[in-house]
Coordinates of C-alpha atoms and ligand atoms in Angstrom, one line a residue:
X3 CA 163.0 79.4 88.3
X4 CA 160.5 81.0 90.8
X5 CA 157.3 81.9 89.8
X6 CA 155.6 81.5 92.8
X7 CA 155.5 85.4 94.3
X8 CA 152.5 84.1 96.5
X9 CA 153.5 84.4 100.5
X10 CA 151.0 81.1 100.7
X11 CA 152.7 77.8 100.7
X12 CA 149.8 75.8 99.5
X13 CA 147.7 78.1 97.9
X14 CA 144.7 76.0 96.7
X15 CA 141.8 78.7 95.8
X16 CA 139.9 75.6 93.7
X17 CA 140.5 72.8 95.9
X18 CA 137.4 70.4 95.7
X19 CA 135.6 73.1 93.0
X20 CA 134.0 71.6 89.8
X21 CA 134.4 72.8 86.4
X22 CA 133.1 71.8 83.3
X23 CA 135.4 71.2 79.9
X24 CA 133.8 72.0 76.7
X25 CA 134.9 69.1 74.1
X26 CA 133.5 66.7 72.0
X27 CA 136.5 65.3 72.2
X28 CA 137.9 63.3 75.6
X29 CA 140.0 65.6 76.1
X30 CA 138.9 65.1 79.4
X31 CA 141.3 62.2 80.4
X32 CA 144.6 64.5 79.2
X33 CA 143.8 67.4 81.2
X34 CA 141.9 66.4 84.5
X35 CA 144.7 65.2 86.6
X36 CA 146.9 67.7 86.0
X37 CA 144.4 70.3 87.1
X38 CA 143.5 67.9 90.0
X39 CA 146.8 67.9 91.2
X40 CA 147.5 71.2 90.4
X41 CA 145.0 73.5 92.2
X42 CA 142.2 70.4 93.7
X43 CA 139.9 71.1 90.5
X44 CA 137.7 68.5 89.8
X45 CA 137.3 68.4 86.1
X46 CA 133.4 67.1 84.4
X47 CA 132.4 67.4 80.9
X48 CA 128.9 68.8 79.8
X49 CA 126.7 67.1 77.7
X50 CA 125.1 67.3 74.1
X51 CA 126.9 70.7 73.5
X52 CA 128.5 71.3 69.8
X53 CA 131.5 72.7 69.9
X54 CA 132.1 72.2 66.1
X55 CA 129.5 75.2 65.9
X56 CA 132.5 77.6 66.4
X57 CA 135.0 75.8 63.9
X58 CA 136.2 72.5 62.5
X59 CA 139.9 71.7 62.0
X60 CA 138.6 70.1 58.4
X61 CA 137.8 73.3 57.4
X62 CA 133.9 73.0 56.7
X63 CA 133.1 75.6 59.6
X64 CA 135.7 78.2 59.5
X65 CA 136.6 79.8 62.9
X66 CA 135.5 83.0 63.7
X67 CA 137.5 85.4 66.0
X68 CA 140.8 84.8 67.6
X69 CA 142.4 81.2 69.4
X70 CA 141.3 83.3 72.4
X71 CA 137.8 84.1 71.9
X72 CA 136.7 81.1 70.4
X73 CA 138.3 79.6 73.3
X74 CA 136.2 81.6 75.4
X75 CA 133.0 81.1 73.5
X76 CA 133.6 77.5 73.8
X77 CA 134.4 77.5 77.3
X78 CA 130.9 79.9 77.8
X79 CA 129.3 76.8 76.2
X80 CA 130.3 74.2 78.6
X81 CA 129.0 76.5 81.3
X82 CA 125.9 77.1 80.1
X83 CA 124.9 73.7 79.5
X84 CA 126.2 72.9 83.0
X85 CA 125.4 75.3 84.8
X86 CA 128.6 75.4 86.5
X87 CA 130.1 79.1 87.4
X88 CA 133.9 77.3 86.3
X89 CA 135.2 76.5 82.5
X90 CA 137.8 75.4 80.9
X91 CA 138.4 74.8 77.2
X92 CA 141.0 74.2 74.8
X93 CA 141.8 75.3 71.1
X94 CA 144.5 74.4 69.1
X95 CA 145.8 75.5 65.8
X96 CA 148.3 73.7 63.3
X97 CA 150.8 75.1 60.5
X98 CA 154.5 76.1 59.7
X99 CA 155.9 76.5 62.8
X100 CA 156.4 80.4 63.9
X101 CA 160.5 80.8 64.0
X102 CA 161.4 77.6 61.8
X103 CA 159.1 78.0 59.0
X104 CA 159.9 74.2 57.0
X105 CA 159.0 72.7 60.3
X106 CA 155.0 71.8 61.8
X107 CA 154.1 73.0 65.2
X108 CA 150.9 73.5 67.0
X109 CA 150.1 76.1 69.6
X110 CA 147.7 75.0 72.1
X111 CA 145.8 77.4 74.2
X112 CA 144.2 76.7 77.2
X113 CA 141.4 78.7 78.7
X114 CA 139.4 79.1 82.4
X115 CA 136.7 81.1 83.1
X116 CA 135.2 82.2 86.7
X117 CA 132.3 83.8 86.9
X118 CA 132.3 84.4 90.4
X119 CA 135.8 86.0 90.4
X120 CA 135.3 87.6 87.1
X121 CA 138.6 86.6 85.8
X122 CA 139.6 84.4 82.5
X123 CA 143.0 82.7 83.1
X124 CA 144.6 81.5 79.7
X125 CA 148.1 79.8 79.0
X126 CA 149.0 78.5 75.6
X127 CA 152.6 77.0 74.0
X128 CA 153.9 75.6 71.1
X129 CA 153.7 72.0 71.4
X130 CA 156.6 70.2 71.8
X131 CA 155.8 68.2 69.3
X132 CA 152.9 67.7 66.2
X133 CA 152.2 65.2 63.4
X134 CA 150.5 68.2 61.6
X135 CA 151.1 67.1 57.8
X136 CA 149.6 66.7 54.3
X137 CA 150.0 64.8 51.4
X138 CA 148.3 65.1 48.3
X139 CA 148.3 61.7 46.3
X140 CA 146.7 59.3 43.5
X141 CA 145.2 55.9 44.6
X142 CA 147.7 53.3 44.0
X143 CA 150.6 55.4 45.6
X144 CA 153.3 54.3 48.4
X145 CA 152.2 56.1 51.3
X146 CA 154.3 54.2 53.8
X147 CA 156.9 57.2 54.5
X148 CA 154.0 59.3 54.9
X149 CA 152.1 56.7 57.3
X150 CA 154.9 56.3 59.4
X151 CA 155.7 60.0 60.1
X152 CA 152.4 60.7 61.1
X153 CA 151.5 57.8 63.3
X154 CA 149.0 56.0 61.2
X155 CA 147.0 53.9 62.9
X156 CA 148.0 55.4 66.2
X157 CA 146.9 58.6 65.0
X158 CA 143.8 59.4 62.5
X159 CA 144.4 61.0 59.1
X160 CA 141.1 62.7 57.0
X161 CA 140.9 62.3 53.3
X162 CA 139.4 64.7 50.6
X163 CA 139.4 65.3 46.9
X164 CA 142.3 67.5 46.2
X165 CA 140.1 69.6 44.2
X166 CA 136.4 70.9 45.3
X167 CA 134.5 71.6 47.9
X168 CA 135.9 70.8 51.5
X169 CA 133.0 68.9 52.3
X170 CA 132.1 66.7 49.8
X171 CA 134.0 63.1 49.8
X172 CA 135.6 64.3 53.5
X173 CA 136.3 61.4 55.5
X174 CA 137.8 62.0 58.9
X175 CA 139.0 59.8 61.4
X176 CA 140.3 57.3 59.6
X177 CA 142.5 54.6 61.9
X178 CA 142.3 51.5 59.6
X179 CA 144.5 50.7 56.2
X180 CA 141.3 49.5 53.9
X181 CA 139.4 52.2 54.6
X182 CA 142.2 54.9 54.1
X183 CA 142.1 53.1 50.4
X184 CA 138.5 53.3 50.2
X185 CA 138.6 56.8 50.8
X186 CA 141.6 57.6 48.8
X187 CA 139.9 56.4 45.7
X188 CA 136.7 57.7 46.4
X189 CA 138.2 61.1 46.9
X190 CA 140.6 61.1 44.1
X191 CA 137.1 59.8 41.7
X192 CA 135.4 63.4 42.8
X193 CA 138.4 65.4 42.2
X194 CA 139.0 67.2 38.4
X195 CA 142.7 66.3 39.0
X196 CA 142.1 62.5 40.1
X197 CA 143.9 63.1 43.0
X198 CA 143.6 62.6 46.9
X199 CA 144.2 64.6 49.8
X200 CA 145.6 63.3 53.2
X201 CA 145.5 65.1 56.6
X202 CA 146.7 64.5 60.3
X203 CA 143.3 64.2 62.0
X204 CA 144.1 66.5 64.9
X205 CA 141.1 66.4 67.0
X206 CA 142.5 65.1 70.7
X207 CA 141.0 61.9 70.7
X208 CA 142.5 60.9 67.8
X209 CA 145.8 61.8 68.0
X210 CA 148.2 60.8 71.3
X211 CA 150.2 62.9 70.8
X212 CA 147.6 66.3 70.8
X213 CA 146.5 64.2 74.1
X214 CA 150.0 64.9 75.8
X215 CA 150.4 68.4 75.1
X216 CA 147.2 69.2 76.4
X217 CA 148.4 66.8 79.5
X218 CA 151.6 69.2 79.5
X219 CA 149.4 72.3 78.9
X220 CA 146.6 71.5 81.7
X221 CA 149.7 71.5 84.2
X222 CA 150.8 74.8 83.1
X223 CA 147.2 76.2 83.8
X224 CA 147.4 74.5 87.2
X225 CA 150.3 76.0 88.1
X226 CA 149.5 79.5 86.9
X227 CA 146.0 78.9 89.0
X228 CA 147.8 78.4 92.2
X229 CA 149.6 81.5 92.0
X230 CA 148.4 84.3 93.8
X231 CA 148.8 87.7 92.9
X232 CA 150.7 89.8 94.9
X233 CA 148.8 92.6 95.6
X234 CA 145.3 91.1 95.5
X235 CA 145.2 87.3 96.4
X236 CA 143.7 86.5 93.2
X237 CA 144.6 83.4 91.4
X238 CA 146.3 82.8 88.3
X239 CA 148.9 85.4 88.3
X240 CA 151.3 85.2 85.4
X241 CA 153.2 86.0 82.5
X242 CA 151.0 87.9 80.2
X243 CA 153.5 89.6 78.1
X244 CA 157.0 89.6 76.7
X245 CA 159.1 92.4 75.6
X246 CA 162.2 92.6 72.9
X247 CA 165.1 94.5 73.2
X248 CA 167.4 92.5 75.2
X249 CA 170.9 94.6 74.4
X250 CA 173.6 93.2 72.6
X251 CA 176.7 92.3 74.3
X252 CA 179.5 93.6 71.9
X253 CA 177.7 97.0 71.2
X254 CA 175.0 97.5 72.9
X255 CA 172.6 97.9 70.3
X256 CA 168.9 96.3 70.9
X257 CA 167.8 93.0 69.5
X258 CA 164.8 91.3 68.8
X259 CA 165.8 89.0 72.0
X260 CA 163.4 89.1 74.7
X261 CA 164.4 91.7 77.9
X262 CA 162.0 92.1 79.7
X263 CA 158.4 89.5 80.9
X264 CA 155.4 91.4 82.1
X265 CA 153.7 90.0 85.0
X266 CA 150.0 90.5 85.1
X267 CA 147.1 90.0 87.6
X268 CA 144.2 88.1 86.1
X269 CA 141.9 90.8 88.2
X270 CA 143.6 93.8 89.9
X271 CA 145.7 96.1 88.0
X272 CA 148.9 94.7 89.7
X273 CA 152.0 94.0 86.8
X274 CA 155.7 94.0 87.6
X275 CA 158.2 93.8 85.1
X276 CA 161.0 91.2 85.2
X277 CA 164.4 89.8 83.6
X278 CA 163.6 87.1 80.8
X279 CA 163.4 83.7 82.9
X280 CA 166.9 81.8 81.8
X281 CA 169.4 84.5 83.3
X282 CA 170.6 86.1 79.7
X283 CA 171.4 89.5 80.1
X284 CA 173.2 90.1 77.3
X285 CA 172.3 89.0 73.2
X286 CA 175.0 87.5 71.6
X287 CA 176.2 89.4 68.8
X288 CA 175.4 87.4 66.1
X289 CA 171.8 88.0 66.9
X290 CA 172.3 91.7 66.5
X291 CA 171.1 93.6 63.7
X292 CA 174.5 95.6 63.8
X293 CA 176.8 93.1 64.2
X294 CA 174.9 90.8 62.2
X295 CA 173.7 92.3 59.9
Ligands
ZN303 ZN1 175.9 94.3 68.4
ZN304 ZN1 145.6 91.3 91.7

């Protein structure tokens, strides 16, 4: 797969720049040497900002406005405090997963912001893979299926009554076995059903796995940083877009199949339309709506 449609070999339009991540949370060590290897940033963190101010994963701030914008807010924050004209943040978000609803996932976005080009370069994913889960419970009950599909220790789980306010009796980061019991009954005590809930902790640095998906995720950003776009020389020329429609090969009827993946300039107006990236150019007919009914 080419992706590359710069004319430059080693097109490098951040090499030696700083920017500054927004987190509270080390995400730091997943993502710098990706984007150091990547396109020559040099990746520093700004202190004392809050980025819990524009949501909490546990609930007790809801987040306001899109994965995008909040990415952007947050990534405004980091350069504020900084002072730095570069930004980068990340958001995540964690449920059913979109085509295979009895399974987790987690889509990670990734955004950078240059105030001096006046672009904002994002890429998300799905994660290749989550511990997102739940378990509601009563103290006393074997959690060791539970424990072991999530990672526990490795990873952190949050309790709360099942019932109630999502603050009160919310412990989060929880890495050790006693107090995940302390907290279980403490929790279950303050709920009217005398039960427990358990939750994947999924801020980064408490959860490996979050930690190498950004890792993945900071090299995609790289990547799309160092291409140029064709018409303009800006960086971070990508895929911006995807349309449906690819045809069906038995009868030519249109299917919910990708055709066609729209190009876009992070600056100019530049877009070019292309093939979907693994070769298909036909659906199959069991994914048409008229064979398939
Ligand atoms: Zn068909
Ligand atoms: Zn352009």
């Amino acid at each position: 797969m080419n992706i590359t449609p710069s004319k430059k070999n080693n097109f490098l339009p951040y090499a030696g720049r700083k920017a500054v991540l927004a987190t509270m949370h080390s995400k730091h060590t997943a993502v710098a040497p990706a984007l150091r290897a990547g396109v020559g940033l040099e990746i520093v963190t700004a202190t004392g900002i809050d980025t819990d101010q524009l949501g909490t994963f546990s609930g007790e701030i809801p987040r306001n406005g899109t994965m995008l914008e909040v990415a952007i807010s947050k990534t405004r924050l980091g350069m504020k405090a900084s002072g730095l004209s570069l930004g980068l943040a990340t958001e995540g978000t964690f449920g059913p997963h979109p085509a295979l609803p009895f399974l987790a996932a987690g889509i990670e976005l990734m955004t950078f912001v240059d105030d001096e080009r006046k672009i904002v370069v994002s890429e998300s994913f799905v994660a290749p893979h989550t511990n997102f889960d739940y378990l509601v419970v009563a103290p006393g009950e074997d959690l060791k299926g539970f424990l072991d599909r999530v990672g526990f220790p490795s990873h952190a789980l949050i309790v709360r009554p099942n019932e109630g306010s999502p603050s009160q009796g919310l412990v989060k980061g929880i890495l050790d076995a006693s107090d995940l019991g302390r907290a279980i009954a403490v929790a279950a005590s303050l709920s009217s059903d005398g039960k427990a809930q358990l939750e994947t902790d999924m801020r980064a640095h408490l959860n490996p796995t979050r930690m190498q998906s950004l890792a993945l995720l900071a090299e995609k950003l790289a990547k799309r940083l160092a291409t140029a776009c064709p018409e303009c020389d800006a960086p971070g020329f990508g895929r911006t877009e995807t349309r449906e429609g690819l045809l069906c090969e038995a009868c030519g009827a249109p299917t919910q199949m990708i055709a066609t993946e729209v190009f876009s300039c992070a600056s100019c107006s530049y877009r070019e339309d292309r093939p979907r990236f693994d070769g298909l150019r036909k659906a199959p007919p069991g994914s048409c709506p008229e064979c398939n009914p």
